[in-house]
Amino acid sequence: MAEVPHCFNDIVGHRGAIRLLRRAVVSGSVAHAYLFTGQAGVGKFTLAHAFAAALTCLQPTPDGDPCGDCSSCRRFAQGAHPEVHLIAPYSEQTLIWQLWEGHNTPREAKPHQVGVIGRTINFAPTFGRRVVYILTRAETLTEPAANSLLKTLEEPPPYAVFLLLAPMLEDVLETIRSRCQWVPLQAVGVEEMAQWLEQRHGVSADMALRCALISQGCPGRAWSLATQPQALKLWDALADLAYQIATGRHGQAPALHLAEQLRTLASTDITTAEDADAPAEAGGKGKTPKRGALLLAMDALGAWFRDALWLSCGGGAQSIVYRGDEARLQEAASRLGTARLMHALNAILEVRRAVEGNANIPLATEVLILRLLG
Ligand SMILES: [Zn+2]
């Protein structure tokens, strides 16, 4: 995993959001809570992390960047800050006992996972200027957990700041939303991202453009594709699967078999942007594919079908993601036609959304294949 930037200058895109956050640091008028929204990999965690570094810094620069030298910044440089608390889902949910002690804590929970807010919020910071809580997937807060936060979000101690991360505004309860300043993050442009990969990460121009196109505006995703050859291989394998599904070349292989194939592909050991966005807490995981890799896989399928749709509408090959695969895309386009391709694309988007939430992975992949074949 790339080191998470501690500084706004290292972040690609998101200029408006960065301006807002810098202004808060410089003016000192910081909200009690912020809600960062945007698709997985767009940079919510990266931005929240840089903001946390600036908020805790004892002497931020006149631009609102962390100084890099104070006791707080030095803690950050060491990789962990005792006053910046990450709260990630436990078994896919963010539960009340993770926030406050004394709420049916499971026996296997580790001490550091329990009552993170309750244990720490009444202690003023000693290393830095503030205490920051980052809820990496606020959309997974259970209702009791969300309700237990309301009073604290409204009137936290003056040094405490909450940063909540979620895909969309609607994913978080209205009562939580209304207590947060909203920081929406948009997709980063293809050219800006390709340049960033090339200049900042030394990726070749060809590869940078391909990864930027594939990543759909998410730097975290572009970066994981550019730096992990197996990610691009997975991408190509999914083009093969999409082609089989779209043209009926899977022969007699039943839908369940294709779903299994999709899950196997998505079990490739890849670190994705989602994993960085939401470092998972250990908690009863089986051998299911990682959600991040499955989302990447579904995006690959989606991109392939979208390319076919684009060609079937008479679009030019220069705008497609799967450059070099035009012959197979064209075949799928003539076989399925615009309406069925739209139908397939909708199915992928809907199931993707369910997977990004908490859908059961085996079931979701089966539903997806059945809808694509239907
Ligand atoms: Zn500092």
mmCIF file of N, CA and C in Angstrom, residues 158-222:
data_model
loop_
_atom_site.group_PDB
_atom_site.id
_atom_site.type_symbol
_atom_site.label_atom_id
_atom_site.label_comp_id
_atom_site.label_asym_id
_atom_site.label_seq_id
_atom_site.Cartn_x
_atom_site.Cartn_y
_atom_site.Cartn_z
ATOM 1 N N PRO A 158 -14.189 20.627 23.021
ATOM 2 C CA PRO A 158 -13.719 21.564 21.991
ATOM 3 C C PRO A 158 -12.553 21.029 21.149
ATOM 4 N N TYR A 159 -11.822 20.068 21.668
ATOM 5 C CA TYR A 159 -10.643 19.575 20.942
ATOM 6 C C TYR A 159 -10.972 18.367 20.052
ATOM 7 N N ALA A 160 -12.191 17.850 20.090
ATOM 8 C CA ALA A 160 -12.501 16.613 19.347
ATOM 9 C C ALA A 160 -13.146 16.930 17.996
ATOM 10 N N VAL A 161 -12.710 16.240 16.954
ATOM 11 C CA VAL A 161 -13.293 16.395 15.618
ATOM 12 C C VAL A 161 -13.586 15.007 15.055
ATOM 13 N N PHE A 162 -14.758 14.851 14.471
ATOM 14 C CA PHE A 162 -15.156 13.571 13.879
ATOM 15 C C PHE A 162 -15.129 13.676 12.362
ATOM 16 N N LEU A 163 -14.494 12.699 11.710
ATOM 17 C CA LEU A 163 -14.479 12.644 10.250
ATOM 18 C C LEU A 163 -15.172 11.345 9.842
ATOM 19 N N LEU A 164 -16.321 11.492 9.216
ATOM 20 C CA LEU A 164 -17.091 10.316 8.798
ATOM 21 C C LEU A 164 -16.942 10.138 7.299
ATOM 22 N N LEU A 165 -16.742 8.902 6.850
ATOM 23 C CA LEU A 165 -16.564 8.602 5.431
ATOM 24 C C LEU A 165 -17.682 7.671 4.974
ATOM 25 N N ALA A 166 -18.286 7.975 3.829
ATOM 26 C CA ALA A 166 -19.362 7.115 3.309
ATOM 27 C C ALA A 166 -19.449 7.310 1.796
ATOM 28 N N PRO A 167 -19.968 6.304 1.060
ATOM 29 C CA PRO A 167 -20.074 6.473 -0.393
ATOM 30 C C PRO A 167 -20.977 7.640 -0.785
ATOM 31 N N MET A 168 -22.188 7.704 -0.183
ATOM 32 C CA MET A 168 -23.131 8.751 -0.560
ATOM 33 C C MET A 168 -23.791 9.344 0.666
ATOM 34 N N LEU A 169 -24.274 10.571 0.497
ATOM 35 C CA LEU A 169 -24.953 11.275 1.589
ATOM 36 C C LEU A 169 -26.104 10.433 2.153
ATOM 37 N N GLU A 170 -26.861 9.812 1.243
ATOM 38 C CA GLU A 170 -28.060 9.071 1.652
ATOM 39 C C GLU A 170 -27.715 7.805 2.427
ATOM 40 N N ASP A 171 -26.438 7.419 2.408
ATOM 41 C CA ASP A 171 -26.054 6.192 3.117
ATOM 42 C C ASP A 171 -25.983 6.397 4.620
ATOM 43 N N VAL A 172 -26.097 7.644 5.053
ATOM 44 C CA VAL A 172 -25.953 7.954 6.470
ATOM 45 C C VAL A 172 -27.273 8.529 6.973
ATOM 46 N N LEU A 173 -27.664 8.170 8.201
ATOM 47 C CA LEU A 173 -28.930 8.657 8.754
ATOM 48 C C LEU A 173 -28.999 10.183 8.727
ATOM 49 N N GLU A 174 -30.196 10.669 8.445
ATOM 50 C CA GLU A 174 -30.419 12.121 8.364
ATOM 51 C C GLU A 174 -29.955 12.825 9.646
ATOM 52 N N THR A 175 -30.204 12.197 10.789
ATOM 53 C CA THR A 175 -29.832 12.822 12.068
ATOM 54 C C THR A 175 -28.316 12.984 12.193
ATOM 55 N N ILE A 176 -27.566 12.074 11.572
ATOM 56 C CA ILE A 176 -26.098 12.191 11.582
ATOM 57 C C ILE A 176 -25.668 13.254 10.578
ATOM 58 N N ARG A 177 -26.221 13.135 9.366
ATOM 59 C CA ARG A 177 -25.876 14.073 8.290
ATOM 60 C C ARG A 177 -26.033 15.511 8.729
ATOM 61 N N SER A 178 -27.150 15.801 9.386
ATOM 62 C CA SER A 178 -27.458 17.191 9.718
ATOM 63 C C SER A 178 -26.470 17.745 10.740
ATOM 64 N N ARG A 179 -25.705 16.876 11.380
ATOM 65 C CA ARG A 179 -24.725 17.357 12.362
ATOM 66 C C ARG A 179 -23.318 17.464 11.773
ATOM 67 N N CYS A 180 -23.190 17.170 10.488
ATOM 68 C CA CYS A 180 -21.859 17.162 9.871
ATOM 69 C C CYS A 180 -21.764 18.225 8.784
ATOM 70 N N GLN A 181 -20.562 18.750 8.594
ATOM 71 C CA GLN A 181 -20.310 19.542 7.393
ATOM 72 C C GLN A 181 -20.005 18.569 6.258
ATOM 73 N N TRP A 182 -20.691 18.746 5.142
ATOM 74 C CA TRP A 182 -20.570 17.800 4.031
ATOM 75 C C TRP A 182 -19.386 18.165 3.148
ATOM 76 N N VAL A 183 -18.546 17.180 2.844
ATOM 77 C CA VAL A 183 -17.417 17.373 1.928
ATOM 78 C C VAL A 183 -17.541 16.350 0.797
ATOM 79 N N PRO A 184 -18.268 16.707 -0.285
ATOM 80 C CA PRO A 184 -18.447 15.738 -1.377
ATOM 81 C C PRO A 184 -17.202 15.672 -2.256
ATOM 82 N N LEU A 185 -16.753 14.476 -2.566
ATOM 83 C CA LEU A 185 -15.583 14.317 -3.433
ATOM 84 C C LEU A 185 -16.016 13.784 -4.796
ATOM 85 N N GLN A 186 -15.553 14.471 -5.850
ATOM 86 C CA GLN A 186 -15.919 14.074 -7.213
ATOM 87 C C GLN A 186 -14.778 13.280 -7.843
ATOM 88 N N ALA A 187 -15.122 12.591 -8.920
ATOM 89 C CA ALA A 187 -14.109 11.847 -9.673
ATOM 90 C C ALA A 187 -13.013 12.799 -10.164
ATOM 91 N N VAL A 188 -11.789 12.301 -10.213
ATOM 92 C CA VAL A 188 -10.661 13.094 -10.710
ATOM 93 C C VAL A 188 -10.552 12.884 -12.226
ATOM 94 N N GLY A 189 -10.220 13.939 -12.970
ATOM 95 C CA GLY A 189 -10.150 13.845 -14.430
ATOM 96 C C GLY A 189 -9.078 12.883 -14.923
ATOM 97 N N VAL A 190 -9.340 12.266 -16.089
ATOM 98 C CA VAL A 190 -8.429 11.255 -16.642
ATOM 99 C C VAL A 190 -7.023 11.831 -16.858
ATOM 100 N N GLU A 191 -6.948 13.023 -17.462
ATOM 101 C CA GLU A 191 -5.626 13.564 -17.787
ATOM 102 C C GLU A 191 -4.837 13.909 -16.537
ATOM 103 N N GLU A 192 -5.530 14.522 -15.576
ATOM 104 C CA GLU A 192 -4.869 14.914 -14.327
ATOM 105 C C GLU A 192 -4.320 13.669 -13.621
ATOM 106 N N MET A 193 -5.134 12.619 -13.658
ATOM 107 C CA MET A 193 -4.740 11.393 -12.976
ATOM 108 C C MET A 193 -3.576 10.706 -13.687
ATOM 109 N N ALA A 194 -3.636 10.669 -15.032
ATOM 110 C CA ALA A 194 -2.552 10.026 -15.790
ATOM 111 C C ALA A 194 -1.242 10.755 -15.527
ATOM 112 N N GLN A 195 -1.321 12.083 -15.493
ATOM 113 C CA GLN A 195 -0.123 12.884 -15.222
ATOM 114 C C GLN A 195 0.432 12.587 -13.835
ATOM 115 N N TRP A 196 -0.469 12.482 -12.886
ATOM 116 C CA TRP A 196 -0.082 12.202 -11.491
ATOM 117 C C TRP A 196 0.612 10.843 -11.401
ATOM 118 N N LEU A 197 0.070 9.836 -12.094
ATOM 119 C CA LEU A 197 0.685 8.502 -12.063
ATOM 120 C C LEU A 197 2.076 8.550 -12.690
ATOM 121 N N GLU A 198 2.168 9.281 -13.783
ATOM 122 C CA GLU A 198 3.430 9.369 -14.503
ATOM 123 C C GLU A 198 4.484 10.112 -13.685
ATOM 124 N N GLN A 199 4.094 11.308 -13.225
ATOM 125 C CA GLN A 199 5.087 12.169 -12.572
ATOM 126 C C GLN A 199 5.360 11.751 -11.139
ATOM 127 N N ARG A 200 4.323 11.424 -10.400
ATOM 128 C CA ARG A 200 4.506 11.145 -8.980
ATOM 129 C C ARG A 200 4.931 9.710 -8.733
ATOM 130 N N HIS A 201 4.485 8.803 -9.595
ATOM 131 C CA HIS A 201 4.737 7.389 -9.322
ATOM 132 C C HIS A 201 5.589 6.699 -10.380
ATOM 133 N N GLY A 202 6.086 7.476 -11.358
ATOM 134 C CA GLY A 202 6.991 6.920 -12.350
ATOM 135 C C GLY A 202 6.386 5.833 -13.231
ATOM 136 N N VAL A 203 5.077 5.891 -13.440
ATOM 137 C CA VAL A 203 4.416 4.901 -14.300
ATOM 138 C C VAL A 203 4.575 5.353 -15.752
ATOM 139 N N SER A 204 4.777 4.415 -16.689
ATOM 140 C CA SER A 204 4.960 4.799 -18.095
ATOM 141 C C SER A 204 3.685 5.476 -18.620
ATOM 142 N N ALA A 205 3.845 6.320 -19.659
ATOM 143 C CA ALA A 205 2.721 7.118 -20.152
ATOM 144 C C ALA A 205 1.550 6.241 -20.599
ATOM 145 N N ASP A 206 1.854 5.146 -21.314
ATOM 146 C CA ASP A 206 0.809 4.233 -21.808
ATOM 147 C C ASP A 206 0.007 3.638 -20.672
ATOM 148 N N MET A 207 0.770 3.102 -19.725
ATOM 149 C CA MET A 207 0.171 2.439 -18.569
ATOM 150 C C MET A 207 -0.624 3.447 -17.740
ATOM 151 N N ALA A 208 -0.077 4.646 -17.594
ATOM 152 C CA ALA A 208 -0.742 5.675 -16.786
ATOM 153 C C ALA A 208 -2.102 6.012 -17.389
ATOM 154 N N LEU A 209 -2.131 6.153 -18.721
ATOM 155 C CA LEU A 209 -3.390 6.513 -19.377
ATOM 156 C C LEU A 209 -4.396 5.370 -19.232
ATOM 157 N N ARG A 210 -3.930 4.143 -19.417
ATOM 158 C CA ARG A 210 -4.821 2.995 -19.325
ATOM 159 C C ARG A 210 -5.414 2.897 -17.910
ATOM 160 N N CYS A 211 -4.548 3.013 -16.899
ATOM 161 C CA CYS A 211 -5.025 2.901 -15.513
ATOM 162 C C CYS A 211 -5.963 4.054 -15.164
ATOM 163 N N ALA A 212 -5.658 5.248 -15.687
ATOM 164 C CA ALA A 212 -6.515 6.397 -15.396
ATOM 165 C C ALA A 212 -7.894 6.187 -16.019
ATOM 166 N N LEU A 213 -7.923 5.643 -17.251
ATOM 167 C CA LEU A 213 -9.202 5.384 -17.919
ATOM 168 C C LEU A 213 -10.008 4.347 -17.156
ATOM 169 N N ILE A 214 -9.325 3.280 -16.751
ATOM 170 C CA ILE A 214 -10.010 2.182 -16.086
ATOM 171 C C ILE A 214 -10.539 2.608 -14.715
ATOM 172 N N SER A 215 -9.805 3.470 -14.045
ATOM 173 C CA SER A 215 -10.119 3.740 -12.640
ATOM 174 C C SER A 215 -11.326 4.644 -12.432
ATOM 175 N N GLN A 216 -11.869 5.184 -13.500
ATOM 176 C CA GLN A 216 -13.070 6.011 -13.417
ATOM 177 C C GLN A 216 -12.992 7.107 -12.366
ATOM 178 N N GLY A 217 -11.896 7.820 -12.386
ATOM 179 C CA GLY A 217 -11.803 9.003 -11.535
ATOM 180 C C GLY A 217 -11.376 8.743 -10.110
ATOM 181 N N CYS A 218 -10.973 7.503 -9.816
ATOM 182 C CA CYS A 218 -10.554 7.171 -8.455
ATOM 183 C C CYS A 218 -9.039 6.946 -8.397
ATOM 184 N N PRO A 219 -8.303 7.905 -7.831
ATOM 185 C CA PRO A 219 -6.844 7.781 -7.796
ATOM 186 C C PRO A 219 -6.373 6.517 -7.073
ATOM 187 N N GLY A 220 -7.062 6.154 -6.000
ATOM 188 C CA GLY A 220 -6.637 4.979 -5.231
ATOM 189 C C GLY A 220 -6.680 3.736 -6.099
ATOM 190 N N ARG A 221 -7.722 3.654 -6.902
ATOM 191 C CA ARG A 221 -7.893 2.520 -7.793
ATOM 192 C C ARG A 221 -6.858 2.547 -8.916
ATOM 193 N N ALA A 222 -6.622 3.739 -9.470
ATOM 194 C CA ALA A 222 -5.634 3.875 -10.549
ATOM 195 C C ALA A 222 -4.273 3.451 -10.032
#
